[in-house]
CSV table of C-alpha atoms in Angstrom, one decimal:
chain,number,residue,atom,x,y,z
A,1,UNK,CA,15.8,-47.5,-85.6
A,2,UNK,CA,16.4,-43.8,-86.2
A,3,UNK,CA,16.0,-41.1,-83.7
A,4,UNK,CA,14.0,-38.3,-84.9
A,5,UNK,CA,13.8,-35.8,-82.6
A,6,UNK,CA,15.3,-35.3,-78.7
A,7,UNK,CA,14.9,-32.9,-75.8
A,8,UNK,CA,16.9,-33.1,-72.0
A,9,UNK,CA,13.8,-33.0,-69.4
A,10,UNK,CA,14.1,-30.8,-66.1
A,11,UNK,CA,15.2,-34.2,-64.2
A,12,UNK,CA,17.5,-35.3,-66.7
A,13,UNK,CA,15.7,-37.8,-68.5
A,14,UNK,CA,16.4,-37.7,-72.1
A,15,UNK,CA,13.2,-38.0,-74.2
A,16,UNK,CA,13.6,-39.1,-77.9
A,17,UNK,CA,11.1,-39.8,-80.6
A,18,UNK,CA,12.1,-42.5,-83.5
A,19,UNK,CA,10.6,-44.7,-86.3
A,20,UNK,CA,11.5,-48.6,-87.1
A,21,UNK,CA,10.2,-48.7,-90.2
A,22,UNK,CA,6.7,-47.8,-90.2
A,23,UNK,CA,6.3,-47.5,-86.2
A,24,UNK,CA,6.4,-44.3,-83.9
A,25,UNK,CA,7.7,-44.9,-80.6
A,26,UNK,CA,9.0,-42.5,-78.1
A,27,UNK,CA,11.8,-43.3,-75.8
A,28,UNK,CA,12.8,-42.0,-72.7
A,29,UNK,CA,16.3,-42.9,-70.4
A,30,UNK,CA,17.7,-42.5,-67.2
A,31,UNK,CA,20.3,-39.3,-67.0
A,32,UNK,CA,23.0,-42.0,-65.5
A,33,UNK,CA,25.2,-43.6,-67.8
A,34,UNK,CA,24.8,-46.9,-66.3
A,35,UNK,CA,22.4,-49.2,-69.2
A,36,UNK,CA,19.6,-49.3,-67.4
A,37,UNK,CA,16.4,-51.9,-67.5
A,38,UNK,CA,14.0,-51.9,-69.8
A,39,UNK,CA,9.4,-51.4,-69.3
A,40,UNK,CA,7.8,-51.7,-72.5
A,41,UNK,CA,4.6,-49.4,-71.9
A,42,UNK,CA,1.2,-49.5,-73.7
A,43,UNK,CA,-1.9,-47.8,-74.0
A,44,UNK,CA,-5.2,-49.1,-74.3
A,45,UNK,CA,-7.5,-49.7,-77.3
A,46,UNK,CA,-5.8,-47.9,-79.7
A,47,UNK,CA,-4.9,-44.4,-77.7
A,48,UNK,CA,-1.3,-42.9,-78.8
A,49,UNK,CA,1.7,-43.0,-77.6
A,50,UNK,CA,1.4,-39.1,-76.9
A,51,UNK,CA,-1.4,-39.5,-74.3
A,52,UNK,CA,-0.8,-37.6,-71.0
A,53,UNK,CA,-1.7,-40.5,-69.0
A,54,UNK,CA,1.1,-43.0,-70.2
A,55,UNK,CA,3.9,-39.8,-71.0
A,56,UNK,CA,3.6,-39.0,-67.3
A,57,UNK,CA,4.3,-42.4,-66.2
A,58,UNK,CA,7.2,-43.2,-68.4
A,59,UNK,CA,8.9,-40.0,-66.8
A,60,UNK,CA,8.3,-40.8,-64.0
A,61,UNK,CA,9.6,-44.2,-64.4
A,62,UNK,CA,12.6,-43.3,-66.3
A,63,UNK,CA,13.3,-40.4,-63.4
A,64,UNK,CA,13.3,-43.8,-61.1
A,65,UNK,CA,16.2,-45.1,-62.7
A,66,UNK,CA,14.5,-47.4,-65.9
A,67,UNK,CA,14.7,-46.9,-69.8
A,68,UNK,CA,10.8,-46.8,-71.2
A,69,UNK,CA,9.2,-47.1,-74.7
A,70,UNK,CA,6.0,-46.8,-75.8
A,71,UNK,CA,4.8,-47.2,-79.4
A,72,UNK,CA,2.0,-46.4,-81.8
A,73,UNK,CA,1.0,-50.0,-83.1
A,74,UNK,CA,-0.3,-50.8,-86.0
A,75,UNK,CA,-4.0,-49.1,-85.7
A,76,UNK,CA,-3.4,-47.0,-83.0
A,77,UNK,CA,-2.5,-43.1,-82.7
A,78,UNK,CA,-2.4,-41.4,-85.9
A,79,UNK,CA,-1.5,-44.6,-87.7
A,80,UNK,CA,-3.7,-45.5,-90.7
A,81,UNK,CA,-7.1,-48.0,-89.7
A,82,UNK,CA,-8.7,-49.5,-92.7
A,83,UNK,CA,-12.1,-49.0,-93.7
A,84,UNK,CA,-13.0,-52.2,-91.8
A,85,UNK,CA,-11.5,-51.4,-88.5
A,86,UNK,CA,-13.6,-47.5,-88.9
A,87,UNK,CA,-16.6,-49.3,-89.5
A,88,UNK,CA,-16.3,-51.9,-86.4
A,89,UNK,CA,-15.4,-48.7,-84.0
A,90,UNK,CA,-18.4,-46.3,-85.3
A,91,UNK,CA,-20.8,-49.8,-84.7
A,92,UNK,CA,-19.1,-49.9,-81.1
A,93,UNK,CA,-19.5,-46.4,-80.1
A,94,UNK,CA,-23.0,-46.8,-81.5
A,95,UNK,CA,-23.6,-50.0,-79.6
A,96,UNK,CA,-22.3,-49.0,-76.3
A,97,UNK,CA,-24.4,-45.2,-76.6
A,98,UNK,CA,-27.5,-47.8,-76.7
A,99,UNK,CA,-26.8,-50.2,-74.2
A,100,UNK,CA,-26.4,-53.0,-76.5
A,101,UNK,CA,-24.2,-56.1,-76.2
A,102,UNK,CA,-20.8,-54.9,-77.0
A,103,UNK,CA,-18.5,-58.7,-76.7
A,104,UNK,CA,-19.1,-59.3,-79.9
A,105,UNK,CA,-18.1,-56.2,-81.4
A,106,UNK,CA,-15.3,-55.9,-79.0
A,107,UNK,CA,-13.4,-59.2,-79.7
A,108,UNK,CA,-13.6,-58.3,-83.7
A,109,UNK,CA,-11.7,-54.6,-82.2
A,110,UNK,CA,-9.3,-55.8,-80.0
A,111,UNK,CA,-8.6,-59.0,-81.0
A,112,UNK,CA,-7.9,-57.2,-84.4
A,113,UNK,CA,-5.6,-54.6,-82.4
A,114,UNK,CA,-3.7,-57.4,-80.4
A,115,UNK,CA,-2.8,-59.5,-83.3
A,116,UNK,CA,-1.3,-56.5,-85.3
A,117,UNK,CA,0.3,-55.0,-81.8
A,118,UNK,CA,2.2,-57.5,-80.5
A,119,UNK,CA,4.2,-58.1,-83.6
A,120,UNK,CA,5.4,-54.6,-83.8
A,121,UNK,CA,6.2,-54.7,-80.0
A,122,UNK,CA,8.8,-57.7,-80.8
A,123,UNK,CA,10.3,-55.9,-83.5
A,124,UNK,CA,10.4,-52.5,-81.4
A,125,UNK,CA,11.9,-55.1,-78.8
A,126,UNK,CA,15.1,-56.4,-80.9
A,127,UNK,CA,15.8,-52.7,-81.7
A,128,UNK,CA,15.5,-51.4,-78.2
A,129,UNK,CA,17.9,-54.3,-76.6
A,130,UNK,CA,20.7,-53.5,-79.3
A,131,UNK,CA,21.5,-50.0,-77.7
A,132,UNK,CA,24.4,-49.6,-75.6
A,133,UNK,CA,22.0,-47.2,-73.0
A,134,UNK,CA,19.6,-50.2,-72.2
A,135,UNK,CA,20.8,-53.7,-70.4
A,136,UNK,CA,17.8,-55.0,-69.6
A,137,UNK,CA,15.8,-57.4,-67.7
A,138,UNK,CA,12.7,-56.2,-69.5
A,139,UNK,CA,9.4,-55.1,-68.0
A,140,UNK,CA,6.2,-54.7,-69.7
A,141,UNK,CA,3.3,-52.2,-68.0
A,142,UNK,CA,-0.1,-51.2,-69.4
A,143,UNK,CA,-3.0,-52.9,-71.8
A,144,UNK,CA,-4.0,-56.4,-70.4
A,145,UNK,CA,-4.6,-57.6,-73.4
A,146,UNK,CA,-1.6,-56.9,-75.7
A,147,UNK,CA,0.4,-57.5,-72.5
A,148,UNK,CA,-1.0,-61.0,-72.4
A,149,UNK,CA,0.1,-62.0,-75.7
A,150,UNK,CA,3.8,-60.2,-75.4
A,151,UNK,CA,3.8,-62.1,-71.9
A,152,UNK,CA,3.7,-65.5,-73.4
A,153,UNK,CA,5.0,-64.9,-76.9
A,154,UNK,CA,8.5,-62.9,-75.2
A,155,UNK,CA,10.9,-64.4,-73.6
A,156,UNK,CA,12.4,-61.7,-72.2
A,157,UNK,CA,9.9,-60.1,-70.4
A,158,UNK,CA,10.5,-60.9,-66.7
A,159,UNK,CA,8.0,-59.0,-65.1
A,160,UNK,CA,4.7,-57.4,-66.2
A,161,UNK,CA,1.9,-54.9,-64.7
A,162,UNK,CA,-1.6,-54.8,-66.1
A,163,UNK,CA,-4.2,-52.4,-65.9
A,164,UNK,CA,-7.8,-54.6,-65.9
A,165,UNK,CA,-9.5,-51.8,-67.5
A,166,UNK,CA,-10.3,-52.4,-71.4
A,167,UNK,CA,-12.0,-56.0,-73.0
A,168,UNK,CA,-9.6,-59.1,-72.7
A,169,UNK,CA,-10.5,-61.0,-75.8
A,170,UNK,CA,-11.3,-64.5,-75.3
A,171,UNK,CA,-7.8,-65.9,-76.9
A,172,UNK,CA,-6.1,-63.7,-74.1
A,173,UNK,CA,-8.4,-64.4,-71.5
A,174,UNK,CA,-7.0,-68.6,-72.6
A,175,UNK,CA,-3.2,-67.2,-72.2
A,176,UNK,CA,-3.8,-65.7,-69.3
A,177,UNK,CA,-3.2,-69.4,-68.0
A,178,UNK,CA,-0.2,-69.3,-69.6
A,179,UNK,CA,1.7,-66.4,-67.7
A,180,UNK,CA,4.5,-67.3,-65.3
A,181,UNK,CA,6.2,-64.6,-64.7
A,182,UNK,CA,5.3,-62.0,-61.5
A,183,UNK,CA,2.5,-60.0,-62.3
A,184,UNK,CA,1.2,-56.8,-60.6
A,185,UNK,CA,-3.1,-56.4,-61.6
A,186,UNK,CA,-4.1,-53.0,-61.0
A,187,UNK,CA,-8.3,-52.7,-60.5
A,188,UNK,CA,-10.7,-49.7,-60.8
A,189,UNK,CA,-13.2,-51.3,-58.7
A,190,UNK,CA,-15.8,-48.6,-60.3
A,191,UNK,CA,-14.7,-49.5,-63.7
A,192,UNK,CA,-18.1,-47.9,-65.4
A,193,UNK,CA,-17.3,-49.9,-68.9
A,194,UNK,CA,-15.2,-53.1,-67.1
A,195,UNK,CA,-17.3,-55.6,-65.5
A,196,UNK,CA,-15.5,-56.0,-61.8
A,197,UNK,CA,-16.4,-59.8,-62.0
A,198,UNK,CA,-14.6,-59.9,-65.5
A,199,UNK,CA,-11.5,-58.8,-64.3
A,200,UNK,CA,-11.5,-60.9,-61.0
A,201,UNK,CA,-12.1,-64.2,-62.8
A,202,UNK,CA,-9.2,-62.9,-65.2
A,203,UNK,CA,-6.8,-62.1,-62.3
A,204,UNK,CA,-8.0,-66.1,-60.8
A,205,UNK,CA,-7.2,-67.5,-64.2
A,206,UNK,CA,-3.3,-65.9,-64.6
A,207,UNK,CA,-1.0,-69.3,-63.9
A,208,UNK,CA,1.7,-67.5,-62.5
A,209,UNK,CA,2.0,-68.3,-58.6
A,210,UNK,CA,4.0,-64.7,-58.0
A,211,UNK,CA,0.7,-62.4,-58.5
A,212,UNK,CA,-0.6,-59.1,-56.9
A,213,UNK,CA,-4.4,-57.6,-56.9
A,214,UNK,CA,-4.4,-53.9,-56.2
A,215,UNK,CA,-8.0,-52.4,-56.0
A,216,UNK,CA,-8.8,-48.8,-55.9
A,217,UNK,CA,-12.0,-47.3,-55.7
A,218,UNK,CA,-13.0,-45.0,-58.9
A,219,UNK,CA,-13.7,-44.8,-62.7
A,220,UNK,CA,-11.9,-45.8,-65.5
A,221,UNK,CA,-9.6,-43.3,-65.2
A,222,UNK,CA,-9.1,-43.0,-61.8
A,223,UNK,CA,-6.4,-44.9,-60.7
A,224,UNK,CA,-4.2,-43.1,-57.5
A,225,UNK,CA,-1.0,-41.6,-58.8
A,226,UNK,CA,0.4,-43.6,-55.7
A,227,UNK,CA,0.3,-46.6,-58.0
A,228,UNK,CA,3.0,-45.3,-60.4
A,229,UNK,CA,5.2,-45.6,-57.2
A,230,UNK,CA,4.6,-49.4,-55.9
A,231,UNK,CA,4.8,-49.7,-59.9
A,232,UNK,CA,8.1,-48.9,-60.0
A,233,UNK,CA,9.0,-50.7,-56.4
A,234,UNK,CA,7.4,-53.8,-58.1
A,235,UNK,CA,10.2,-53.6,-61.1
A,236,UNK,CA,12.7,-52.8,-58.8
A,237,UNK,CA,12.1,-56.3,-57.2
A,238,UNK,CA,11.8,-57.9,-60.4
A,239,UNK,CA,14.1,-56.0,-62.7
A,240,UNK,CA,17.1,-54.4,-60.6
């Protein structure tokens, strides 16, 4: 892992970008000396790393007292897509414009994505837990999908918070069963590209007993900023 770049934020988190290999990530820490847990954050579908959204969460959440790292997967951000990922998300923006059936389409996107994610978030993982600023438990908040996977792949993830919004491929929507540890769902209920029954029967099918529905009125992008706060009281149960 090498540290690329690094500025001191107005609340004294310390923000630094670095590469592993051929993945961005961006790293942000607590100002306290004390090595501090770990939340793995991801955006959805392919956004960066960079996206206002997630950045303003991670501060927040490193302001609170927790290390946070977001990457750019393989596929997402400015990182290279071949021709055959291209021509499945021009056929998916065309789709959806027409009100076609999308599943299809989707599960060859984002099953695609998860597979080469999920990886790189294991690797990014290893790296992360070898510096002397981070003790973990580890956390992981963001995509359902990738977080899926990274839940029942990882070990060390001891707590996890999903955002419903964005397709659950069916091999993920199989592991949900799978996940065990406490899990905090978070549920645009006017999700205008998420069907609300989708993401309920998801929420049903997650095996862990220790499992929290939060629904909020609103679009896609509309969850309450009031979120990012029981967020970070849920790690604080789970990971402090």
């Amino acid at each position: 892992m090498q540290f690329t770049s690094e500025q001191r934020l107005d609340d004294g988190v310390l923000e630094r970008e670095f590469t592993l290999g051929e993945i961005p990530g961006t790293l942000w820490t607590p100002g306290s000396a004390v090595p501090a847990p770990l939340i793995l954050m991801a955006h959805n579908n392919g956004l960066p790393k960079g996206a206002a959204r997630l950045v303003a969460r991670a501060r927040h959440s490193a302001a609170s007292g927790y290390a946070v790292a977001s990457i750019d997967a393989a596929g997402c951000g400015d990182r290279p897509r071949s021709a055959d990922d291209e021509q499945a998300r021009a056929e998916l923006r065309r789709a959806m414009q027409a009100g076609e059936p999308v599943d299809e389409i989707f599960e060859s996107v984002v099953g695609t994505l998860v597979e080469n994610a999920v990886p790189e978030w294991r690797t990014t993982l290893d790296a992360l837990l070898s510096l002397p600023e981070i003790g973990g438990p580890v956390g992981y908040s963001g995509w359902t999908a990738v977080g899926i996977r990274l839940a029942v792949a990882e070990p060390r993830i001891a707590a996890a918070g999903f955002f419903a919004g964005g397709y659950v491929p069916r091999a993920q929507r199989e592991e949900a069963r799978q996940v065990t540890i406490p899990l905090l769902f978070l549920l645009q209920w006017d999700d205008e590209g998420n069907p609300r029954q989708r993401a309920l029967d998801l929420f049903d099918a997650f095996g862990t007993r220790e499992k929290t529905l939060h629904a909020n009125l609103g679009g896609h992008t509309g969850t309450p900023w009031f979120e990012v706060e029981d967020g970070n009281r849920f790690f604080a149960r789970h990971l402090t």
